[in-house]
Amino acid sequence: MRIVIHPDRDALAEHGARTVADLLRTDGPVSLGLSGGSTPRPLYERLRWETVPWERVHLWLSDERWVPWDDPDSNGRMASETLASHVPASFHRPRWSEHLTAADAAAFYEADLRSVFPEGNPHVVLLGMGDDGHTASLFPGTDALDAPPGRWYVENHVEKLDTWRLTATAELIRRADTVILLVAGADKSAVAAEAIEGPPGVYPVQLVREARGEVIWMLDEAAAADLSAETPTERGV
Ligand code: 6PG
């Protein structure tokens, strides 16, 4: 695990975009799981200008809100506006229809993803973290945390938000070659420190501790403020 600290959100986005682009410059087809929320927006806006073999890249969503594609809350809409509509990559989005259930949409999407990385190893997965320690749409105390073995994408009812979500499962995220967590803001510093340094099994985001591949925490200084001096970190450049 690596922890990279950046002076501010812009530096985080700049270094994150370069890091992701470097990871995508590889032979053969390659996939990139896109986090939702607000933190990754500036990273996606920079990433679209990077020299990447986009025609061989498959973009997908680490999680999605169960809303129409054009809904302002849609992660797919945000990813399309900031990145996917600007590059010749394949963009895989979950279906939405008022005649579909979230469970069916998650199952259809999982089948789509099995055609993207049939061996079950996503190349790069970007994640955020909420101030409750959730990641993707794996919120504390929700059913998706106990998804059946073998599932890669499931529906999840988030009671505190009174919404349905679709989310990659912990099993799929742990199979990635590289997981990058993008965390910014002072409101996340306490949970970030506990998630990184504290006992396991407290926050969903700690699932990355069992990841198969490389895990990179990319924080701004505000989110890293509560890390102890003993925790090894790097400066993002
Ligand atoms: C979502 C996300 C979610 C997000 C965190 C952090 O659909 O909202 O995937 O997991 O990454 O809530 O969100 P911010 O980046 O907006 O703080």
PDB file of C-alpha atoms and ligand atoms in Angstrom:
ATOM      1  CA  MET A   1       0.000   0.000   0.000  1.00  0.00           C
ATOM      2  CA  ARG A   2       1.200   3.509  -0.848  1.00  0.00           C
ATOM      3  CA  ILE A   3      -0.054   6.778   0.641  1.00  0.00           C
ATOM      4  CA  VAL A   4       0.579   9.831  -1.518  1.00  0.00           C
ATOM      5  CA  ILE A   5      -0.162  13.248  -0.086  1.00  0.00           C
ATOM      6  CA  HIS A   6      -0.790  16.318  -2.262  1.00  0.00           C
ATOM      7  CA  PRO A   7      -0.894  20.007  -1.262  1.00  0.00           C
ATOM      8  CA  ASP A   8      -4.466  20.483  -2.472  1.00  0.00           C
ATOM      9  CA  ARG A   9      -7.275  19.087  -4.644  1.00  0.00           C
ATOM     10  CA  ASP A  10      -5.804  20.430  -7.871  1.00  0.00           C
ATOM     11  CA  ALA A  11      -2.452  18.760  -7.235  1.00  0.00           C
ATOM     12  CA  LEU A  12      -4.298  15.550  -6.349  1.00  0.00           C
ATOM     13  CA  ALA A  13      -6.234  15.687  -9.624  1.00  0.00           C
ATOM     14  CA  GLU A  14      -3.113  16.511 -11.645  1.00  0.00           C
ATOM     15  CA  HIS A  15      -0.978  13.745 -10.175  1.00  0.00           C
ATOM     16  CA  GLY A  16      -3.889  11.317 -10.190  1.00  0.00           C
ATOM     17  CA  ALA A  17      -4.520  11.894 -13.895  1.00  0.00           C
ATOM     18  CA  ARG A  18      -0.859  11.313 -14.715  1.00  0.00           C
ATOM     19  CA  THR A  19      -0.747   8.181 -12.555  1.00  0.00           C
ATOM     20  CA  VAL A  20      -3.873   6.710 -14.194  1.00  0.00           C
ATOM     21  CA  ALA A  21      -2.632   7.581 -17.685  1.00  0.00           C
ATOM     22  CA  ASP A  22       0.671   5.810 -16.978  1.00  0.00           C
ATOM     23  CA  LEU A  23      -1.241   2.709 -15.848  1.00  0.00           C
ATOM     24  CA  LEU A  24      -3.401   2.744 -19.001  1.00  0.00           C
ATOM     25  CA  ARG A  25      -0.390   2.889 -21.321  1.00  0.00           C
ATOM     26  CA  THR A  26      -0.083  -0.885 -21.521  1.00  0.00           C
ATOM     27  CA  ASP A  27      -0.432  -3.503 -24.265  1.00  0.00           C
ATOM     28  CA  GLY A  28      -3.758  -5.121 -25.000  1.00  0.00           C
ATOM     29  CA  PRO A  29      -7.210  -4.174 -23.820  1.00  0.00           C
ATOM     30  CA  VAL A  30      -7.306  -2.389 -20.477  1.00  0.00           C
ATOM     31  CA  SER A  31     -10.109  -1.367 -18.156  1.00  0.00           C
ATOM     32  CA  LEU A  32     -10.638   1.589 -15.838  1.00  0.00           C
ATOM     33  CA  GLY A  33     -13.310   1.616 -13.151  1.00  0.00           C
ATOM     34  CA  LEU A  34     -14.510   5.172 -12.550  1.00  0.00           C
ATOM     35  CA  SER A  35     -15.498   6.404  -9.128  1.00  0.00           C
ATOM     36  CA  GLY A  36     -18.515   8.639  -8.710  1.00  0.00           C
ATOM     37  CA  GLY A  37     -18.937  11.637  -6.455  1.00  0.00           C
ATOM     38  CA  SER A  38     -17.269  15.021  -6.770  1.00  0.00           C
ATOM     39  CA  THR A  39     -13.585  14.348  -5.959  1.00  0.00           C
ATOM     40  CA  PRO A  40     -12.692  12.634  -9.234  1.00  0.00           C
ATOM     41  CA  ARG A  41     -14.263  15.270 -11.541  1.00  0.00           C
ATOM     42  CA  PRO A  42     -11.101  17.407 -11.958  1.00  0.00           C
ATOM     43  CA  LEU A  43      -9.025  14.252 -12.412  1.00  0.00           C
ATOM     44  CA  TYR A  44     -11.278  13.081 -15.262  1.00  0.00           C
ATOM     45  CA  GLU A  45     -11.172  16.563 -16.856  1.00  0.00           C
ATOM     46  CA  ARG A  46      -7.353  16.341 -16.909  1.00  0.00           C
ATOM     47  CA  LEU A  47      -7.180  12.661 -17.833  1.00  0.00           C
ATOM     48  CA  ARG A  48      -9.005  13.230 -21.143  1.00  0.00           C
ATOM     49  CA  TRP A  49      -6.015  15.294 -22.392  1.00  0.00           C
ATOM     50  CA  GLU A  50      -3.471  12.597 -21.575  1.00  0.00           C
ATOM     51  CA  THR A  51      -1.932  10.509 -24.374  1.00  0.00           C
ATOM     52  CA  VAL A  52      -3.541   7.127 -23.762  1.00  0.00           C
ATOM     53  CA  PRO A  53      -4.476   4.278 -26.206  1.00  0.00           C
ATOM     54  CA  TRP A  54      -8.121   5.088 -25.551  1.00  0.00           C
ATOM     55  CA  GLU A  55      -9.370   2.871 -28.350  1.00  0.00           C
ATOM     56  CA  ARG A  56      -8.202  -0.096 -26.263  1.00  0.00           C
ATOM     57  CA  VAL A  57      -9.607   1.211 -22.984  1.00  0.00           C
ATOM     58  CA  HIS A  58     -12.875   0.020 -21.448  1.00  0.00           C
ATOM     59  CA  LEU A  59     -14.384   2.492 -19.001  1.00  0.00           C
ATOM     60  CA  TRP A  60     -16.913   1.293 -16.422  1.00  0.00           C
ATOM     61  CA  LEU A  61     -18.421   2.611 -13.186  1.00  0.00           C
ATOM     62  CA  SER A  62     -17.328   1.483  -9.719  1.00  0.00           C
ATOM     63  CA  ASP A  63     -20.848   2.372  -8.665  1.00  0.00           C
ATOM     64  CA  GLU A  64     -23.937   4.152  -9.936  1.00  0.00           C
ATOM     65  CA  ARG A  65     -26.989   5.761  -8.502  1.00  0.00           C
ATOM     66  CA  TRP A  66     -30.254   4.064  -9.565  1.00  0.00           C
ATOM     67  CA  VAL A  67     -31.458   7.053 -11.598  1.00  0.00           C
ATOM     68  CA  PRO A  68     -32.042   7.793 -15.308  1.00  0.00           C
ATOM     69  CA  TRP A  69     -28.923   8.294 -17.389  1.00  0.00           C
ATOM     70  CA  ASP A  70     -29.533  12.039 -17.727  1.00  0.00           C
ATOM     71  CA  ASP A  71     -30.237  12.582 -14.035  1.00  0.00           C
ATOM     72  CA  PRO A  72     -27.911  15.184 -12.436  1.00  0.00           C
ATOM     73  CA  ASP A  73     -27.045  12.589  -9.764  1.00  0.00           C
ATOM     74  CA  SER A  74     -25.906   9.980 -12.293  1.00  0.00           C
ATOM     75  CA  ASN A  75     -22.247   9.007 -11.969  1.00  0.00           C
ATOM     76  CA  GLY A  76     -22.371   7.844 -15.581  1.00  0.00           C
ATOM     77  CA  ARG A  77     -23.542  11.269 -16.686  1.00  0.00           C
ATOM     78  CA  MET A  78     -20.696  12.920 -14.746  1.00  0.00           C
ATOM     79  CA  ALA A  79     -18.132  10.493 -16.182  1.00  0.00           C
ATOM     80  CA  SER A  80     -19.485  11.044 -19.684  1.00  0.00           C
ATOM     81  CA  GLU A  81     -19.412  14.834 -19.396  1.00  0.00           C
ATOM     82  CA  THR A  82     -15.895  14.966 -17.926  1.00  0.00           C
ATOM     83  CA  LEU A  83     -14.154  12.104 -19.725  1.00  0.00           C
ATOM     84  CA  ALA A  84     -15.982   9.379 -21.654  1.00  0.00           C
ATOM     85  CA  SER A  85     -17.596  11.589 -24.310  1.00  0.00           C
ATOM     86  CA  HIS A  86     -14.214  13.186 -25.014  1.00  0.00           C
ATOM     87  CA  VAL A  87     -12.156  10.063 -25.733  1.00  0.00           C
ATOM     88  CA  PRO A  88     -12.599   7.050 -28.089  1.00  0.00           C
ATOM     89  CA  ALA A  89     -12.793   4.563 -25.233  1.00  0.00           C
ATOM     90  CA  SER A  90     -15.591   2.017 -24.796  1.00  0.00           C
ATOM     91  CA  PHE A  91     -17.861   3.266 -22.017  1.00  0.00           C
ATOM     92  CA  HIS A  92     -19.929   0.611 -20.260  1.00  0.00           C
ATOM     93  CA  ARG A  93     -22.876   1.969 -18.297  1.00  0.00           C
ATOM     94  CA  PRO A  94     -25.548   0.047 -16.380  1.00  0.00           C
ATOM     95  CA  ARG A  95     -28.941   0.010 -18.077  1.00  0.00           C
ATOM     96  CA  TRP A  96     -31.701   2.103 -16.559  1.00  0.00           C
ATOM     97  CA  SER A  97     -35.408   1.796 -17.199  1.00  0.00           C
ATOM     98  CA  GLU A  98     -38.506   2.373 -15.129  1.00  0.00           C
ATOM     99  CA  HIS A  99     -39.401  -1.181 -16.143  1.00  0.00           C
ATOM    100  CA  LEU A 100     -36.155  -2.634 -14.763  1.00  0.00           C
ATOM    101  CA  THR A 101     -35.352  -3.410 -11.163  1.00  0.00           C
ATOM    102  CA  ALA A 102     -32.006  -2.357  -9.715  1.00  0.00           C
ATOM    103  CA  ALA A 103     -31.272  -6.040  -9.136  1.00  0.00           C
ATOM    104  CA  ASP A 104     -31.813  -6.875 -12.824  1.00  0.00           C
ATOM    105  CA  ALA A 105     -29.728  -3.900 -13.915  1.00  0.00           C
ATOM    106  CA  ALA A 106     -26.888  -4.970 -11.631  1.00  0.00           C
ATOM    107  CA  ALA A 107     -27.029  -8.520 -13.007  1.00  0.00           C
ATOM    108  CA  PHE A 108     -27.042  -7.292 -16.616  1.00  0.00           C
ATOM    109  CA  TYR A 109     -24.105  -4.985 -15.859  1.00  0.00           C
ATOM    110  CA  GLU A 110     -22.167  -7.765 -14.196  1.00  0.00           C
ATOM    111  CA  ALA A 111     -22.617  -9.873 -17.339  1.00  0.00           C
ATOM    112  CA  ASP A 112     -21.324  -6.943 -19.402  1.00  0.00           C
ATOM    113  CA  LEU A 113     -18.279  -6.616 -17.144  1.00  0.00           C
ATOM    114  CA  ARG A 114     -17.584 -10.335 -17.462  1.00  0.00           C
ATOM    115  CA  SER A 115     -17.067  -9.664 -21.172  1.00  0.00           C
ATOM    116  CA  VAL A 116     -14.740  -6.748 -20.392  1.00  0.00           C
ATOM    117  CA  PHE A 117     -12.409  -8.587 -17.998  1.00  0.00           C
ATOM    118  CA  PRO A 118     -13.404 -12.252 -18.269  1.00  0.00           C
ATOM    119  CA  GLU A 119     -10.490 -13.364 -16.133  1.00  0.00           C
ATOM    120  CA  GLY A 120     -11.987 -11.308 -13.336  1.00  0.00           C
ATOM    121  CA  ASN A 121      -9.110  -8.898 -12.856  1.00  0.00           C
ATOM    122  CA  PRO A 122     -10.048  -5.277 -13.487  1.00  0.00           C
ATOM    123  CA  HIS A 123      -6.923  -3.355 -14.444  1.00  0.00           C
ATOM    124  CA  VAL A 124      -7.420  -0.085 -12.529  1.00  0.00           C
ATOM    125  CA  VAL A 125     -10.264   0.789 -10.172  1.00  0.00           C
ATOM    126  CA  LEU A 126     -10.769   4.318  -8.854  1.00  0.00           C
ATOM    127  CA  LEU A 127     -12.651   4.730  -5.587  1.00  0.00           C
ATOM    128  CA  GLY A 128     -13.695   7.566  -3.323  1.00  0.00           C
ATOM    129  CA  MET A 129     -14.486   7.477   0.365  1.00  0.00           C
ATOM    130  CA  GLY A 130     -17.337   9.051   2.261  1.00  0.00           C
ATOM    131  CA  ASP A 131     -16.981  10.528   5.751  1.00  0.00           C
ATOM    132  CA  ASP A 132     -18.699   7.373   7.041  1.00  0.00           C
ATOM    133  CA  GLY A 133     -16.031   5.179   5.483  1.00  0.00           C
ATOM    134  CA  HIS A 134     -18.151   3.944   2.576  1.00  0.00           C
ATOM    135  CA  THR A 135     -16.573   3.337  -0.798  1.00  0.00           C
ATOM    136  CA  ALA A 136     -18.262   2.831  -4.137  1.00  0.00           C
ATOM    137  CA  SER A 137     -21.826   2.278  -2.892  1.00  0.00           C
ATOM    138  CA  LEU A 138     -20.741  -0.105  -0.160  1.00  0.00           C
ATOM    139  CA  PHE A 139     -22.184   1.789   2.797  1.00  0.00           C
ATOM    140  CA  PRO A 140     -21.866   0.687   6.436  1.00  0.00           C
ATOM    141  CA  GLY A 141     -24.579  -1.771   7.469  1.00  0.00           C
ATOM    142  CA  THR A 142     -25.912  -2.389   3.949  1.00  0.00           C
ATOM    143  CA  ASP A 143     -26.631  -5.708   2.285  1.00  0.00           C
ATOM    144  CA  ALA A 144     -24.093  -5.312  -0.522  1.00  0.00           C
ATOM    145  CA  LEU A 145     -21.316  -5.776   2.033  1.00  0.00           C
ATOM    146  CA  ASP A 146     -22.505  -9.403   2.251  1.00  0.00           C
ATOM    147  CA  ALA A 147     -22.965 -10.022  -1.465  1.00  0.00           C
ATOM    148  CA  PRO A 148     -22.999 -13.733  -2.404  1.00  0.00           C
ATOM    149  CA  PRO A 149     -19.555 -15.118  -3.316  1.00  0.00           C
ATOM    150  CA  GLY A 150     -18.923 -14.828  -7.034  1.00  0.00           C
ATOM    151  CA  ARG A 151     -20.986 -11.668  -7.506  1.00  0.00           C
ATOM    152  CA  TRP A 152     -19.158  -8.706  -9.039  1.00  0.00           C
ATOM    153  CA  TYR A 153     -21.941  -6.116  -9.165  1.00  0.00           C
ATOM    154  CA  VAL A 154     -25.083  -5.881  -7.063  1.00  0.00           C
ATOM    155  CA  GLU A 155     -27.960  -3.629  -6.133  1.00  0.00           C
ATOM    156  CA  ASN A 156     -27.835  -2.004  -2.729  1.00  0.00           C
ATOM    157  CA  HIS A 157     -30.507  -0.152  -0.782  1.00  0.00           C
ATOM    158  CA  VAL A 158     -28.973   2.654   1.236  1.00  0.00           C
ATOM    159  CA  GLU A 159     -31.497   3.414   3.963  1.00  0.00           C
ATOM    160  CA  LYS A 160     -29.829   6.591   5.210  1.00  0.00           C
ATOM    161  CA  LEU A 161     -30.097   8.068   1.718  1.00  0.00           C
ATOM    162  CA  ASP A 162     -33.405   6.331   0.967  1.00  0.00           C
ATOM    163  CA  THR A 163     -32.012   5.365  -2.416  1.00  0.00           C
ATOM    164  CA  TRP A 164     -31.063   2.326  -4.431  1.00  0.00           C
ATOM    165  CA  ARG A 165     -27.535   2.069  -5.731  1.00  0.00           C
ATOM    166  CA  LEU A 166     -25.631  -0.299  -8.018  1.00  0.00           C
ATOM    167  CA  THR A 167     -22.132  -1.148  -6.861  1.00  0.00           C
ATOM    168  CA  ALA A 168     -19.054  -3.216  -7.501  1.00  0.00           C
ATOM    169  CA  THR A 169     -18.709  -5.776  -4.760  1.00  0.00           C
ATOM    170  CA  ALA A 170     -15.750  -6.012  -2.395  1.00  0.00           C
ATOM    171  CA  GLU A 171     -14.830  -9.231  -4.198  1.00  0.00           C
ATOM    172  CA  LEU A 172     -14.501  -7.490  -7.564  1.00  0.00           C
ATOM    173  CA  ILE A 173     -12.632  -4.485  -6.170  1.00  0.00           C
ATOM    174  CA  ARG A 174     -10.136  -6.741  -4.373  1.00  0.00           C
ATOM    175  CA  ARG A 175      -9.353  -8.495  -7.677  1.00  0.00           C
ATOM    176  CA  ALA A 176      -8.064  -5.330  -9.358  1.00  0.00           C
ATOM    177  CA  ASP A 177      -4.454  -5.003 -10.468  1.00  0.00           C
ATOM    178  CA  THR A 178      -4.432  -1.498  -8.988  1.00  0.00           C
ATOM    179  CA  VAL A 179      -6.886   0.283  -6.690  1.00  0.00           C
ATOM    180  CA  ILE A 180      -6.559   4.049  -6.315  1.00  0.00           C
ATOM    181  CA  LEU A 181      -8.494   5.815  -3.557  1.00  0.00           C
ATOM    182  CA  LEU A 182      -9.060   9.539  -4.077  1.00  0.00           C
ATOM    183  CA  VAL A 183      -9.817  11.302  -0.796  1.00  0.00           C
ATOM    184  CA  ALA A 184      -9.858  15.054  -0.237  1.00  0.00           C
ATOM    185  CA  GLY A 185     -11.146  17.422   2.416  1.00  0.00           C
ATOM    186  CA  ALA A 186     -10.799  17.919   6.160  1.00  0.00           C
ATOM    187  CA  ASP A 187     -14.177  16.287   6.768  1.00  0.00           C
ATOM    188  CA  LYS A 188     -12.582  12.941   5.867  1.00  0.00           C
ATOM    189  CA  SER A 189      -9.329  13.212   7.813  1.00  0.00           C
ATOM    190  CA  ALA A 190     -10.467  11.369  10.944  1.00  0.00           C
ATOM    191  CA  VAL A 191     -12.010   8.436   9.053  1.00  0.00           C
ATOM    192  CA  ALA A 192      -9.125   8.286   6.580  1.00  0.00           C
ATOM    193  CA  ALA A 193      -6.641   7.951   9.451  1.00  0.00           C
ATOM    194  CA  GLU A 194      -8.762   5.276  11.172  1.00  0.00           C
ATOM    195  CA  ALA A 195      -9.308   3.394   7.908  1.00  0.00           C
ATOM    196  CA  ILE A 196      -5.567   3.388   7.142  1.00  0.00           C
ATOM    197  CA  GLU A 197      -4.081   2.992  10.605  1.00  0.00           C
ATOM    198  CA  GLY A 198      -6.860   1.596  12.772  1.00  0.00           C
ATOM    199  CA  PRO A 199      -8.225  -1.896  13.445  1.00  0.00           C
ATOM    200  CA  PRO A 200      -9.749  -3.740  10.465  1.00  0.00           C
ATOM    201  CA  GLY A 201     -13.406  -4.424   9.847  1.00  0.00           C
ATOM    202  CA  VAL A 202     -14.704  -1.040  10.954  1.00  0.00           C
ATOM    203  CA  TYR A 203     -15.274   0.738   7.612  1.00  0.00           C
ATOM    204  CA  PRO A 204     -16.247  -0.655   4.196  1.00  0.00           C
ATOM    205  CA  VAL A 205     -13.300   1.151   2.583  1.00  0.00           C
ATOM    206  CA  GLN A 206     -10.991  -1.117   4.583  1.00  0.00           C
ATOM    207  CA  LEU A 207     -11.870  -3.883   2.115  1.00  0.00           C
ATOM    208  CA  VAL A 208      -8.853  -2.668   0.162  1.00  0.00           C
ATOM    209  CA  ARG A 209      -6.616  -4.182   2.845  1.00  0.00           C
ATOM    210  CA  GLU A 210      -7.336  -7.579   1.249  1.00  0.00           C
ATOM    211  CA  ALA A 211      -6.742  -6.328  -2.286  1.00  0.00           C
ATOM    212  CA  ARG A 212      -4.767  -8.630  -4.596  1.00  0.00           C
ATOM    213  CA  GLY A 213      -2.898  -5.848  -6.336  1.00  0.00           C
ATOM    214  CA  GLU A 214      -1.423  -2.472  -5.552  1.00  0.00           C
ATOM    215  CA  VAL A 215      -3.396  -0.027  -3.403  1.00  0.00           C
ATOM    216  CA  ILE A 216      -2.627   3.683  -3.645  1.00  0.00           C
ATOM    217  CA  TRP A 217      -4.270   6.179  -1.306  1.00  0.00           C
ATOM    218  CA  MET A 218      -4.149   9.634  -2.911  1.00  0.00           C
ATOM    219  CA  LEU A 219      -5.009  12.294  -0.353  1.00  0.00           C
ATOM    220  CA  ASP A 220      -4.821  16.045  -0.149  1.00  0.00           C
ATOM    221  CA  GLU A 221      -3.153  17.506   2.950  1.00  0.00           C
ATOM    222  CA  ALA A 222      -6.524  18.258   4.536  1.00  0.00           C
ATOM    223  CA  ALA A 223      -7.643  14.631   4.348  1.00  0.00           C
ATOM    224  CA  ALA A 224      -4.219  13.422   5.516  1.00  0.00           C
ATOM    225  CA  ALA A 225      -4.100  15.741   8.545  1.00  0.00           C
ATOM    226  CA  ASP A 226      -4.861  13.044  11.142  1.00  0.00           C
ATOM    227  CA  LEU A 227      -2.345  10.455   9.904  1.00  0.00           C
ATOM    228  CA  SER A 228       0.322   9.692  12.469  1.00  0.00           C
ATOM    229  CA  ALA A 229       3.915  10.650  11.756  1.00  0.00           C
ATOM    230  CA  GLU A 230       4.852   6.969  11.886  1.00  0.00           C
ATOM    231  CA  THR A 231       2.740   6.099   8.846  1.00  0.00           C
ATOM    232  CA  PRO A 232       4.958   6.001   5.735  1.00  0.00           C
ATOM    233  CA  THR A 233       3.798   8.500   3.113  1.00  0.00           C
ATOM    234  CA  GLU A 234       5.072  10.057  -0.131  1.00  0.00           C
ATOM    235  CA  ARG A 235       4.659  13.556  -1.523  1.00  0.00           C
ATOM    236  CA  GLY A 236       2.684  13.701  -4.751  1.00  0.00           C
ATOM    237  CA  VAL A 237       4.470  15.560  -7.542  1.00  0.00           C
TER     238      VAL A 237
HETATM  239  C1  6PG B   1     -20.890   7.980  -5.180  1.00  0.00           C
HETATM  240  C2  6PG B   1     -19.495   7.493  -5.007  1.00  0.00           C
HETATM  241  C3  6PG B   1     -19.081   7.498  -3.581  1.00  0.00           C
HETATM  242  C4  6PG B   1     -18.114   8.647  -3.463  1.00  0.00           C
HETATM  243  C5  6PG B   1     -17.931   9.066  -2.045  1.00  0.00           C
HETATM  244  C6  6PG B   1     -17.089  10.345  -1.971  1.00  0.00           C
HETATM  245  O1  6PG B   1     -21.629   7.439  -6.001  1.00  0.00           O
HETATM  246  O2  6PG B   1     -21.186   8.972  -4.509  1.00  0.00           O
HETATM  247  O3  6PG B   1     -19.051   6.563  -5.730  1.00  0.00           O
HETATM  248  O4  6PG B   1     -18.500   6.333  -3.104  1.00  0.00           O
HETATM  249  O5  6PG B   1     -16.869   8.266  -4.040  1.00  0.00           O
HETATM  250  O6  6PG B   1     -19.218   9.325  -1.494  1.00  0.00           O
HETATM  251  O7  6PG B   1     -17.788  11.349  -2.646  1.00  0.00           O
HETATM  252  P1  6PG B   1     -17.122  12.795  -2.865  1.00  0.00           P
HETATM  253  O8  6PG B   1     -15.963  12.582  -3.794  1.00  0.00           O
HETATM  254  O9  6PG B   1     -18.220  13.623  -3.488  1.00  0.00           O
HETATM  255  O10 6PG B   1     -16.683  13.285  -1.508  1.00  0.00           O
END
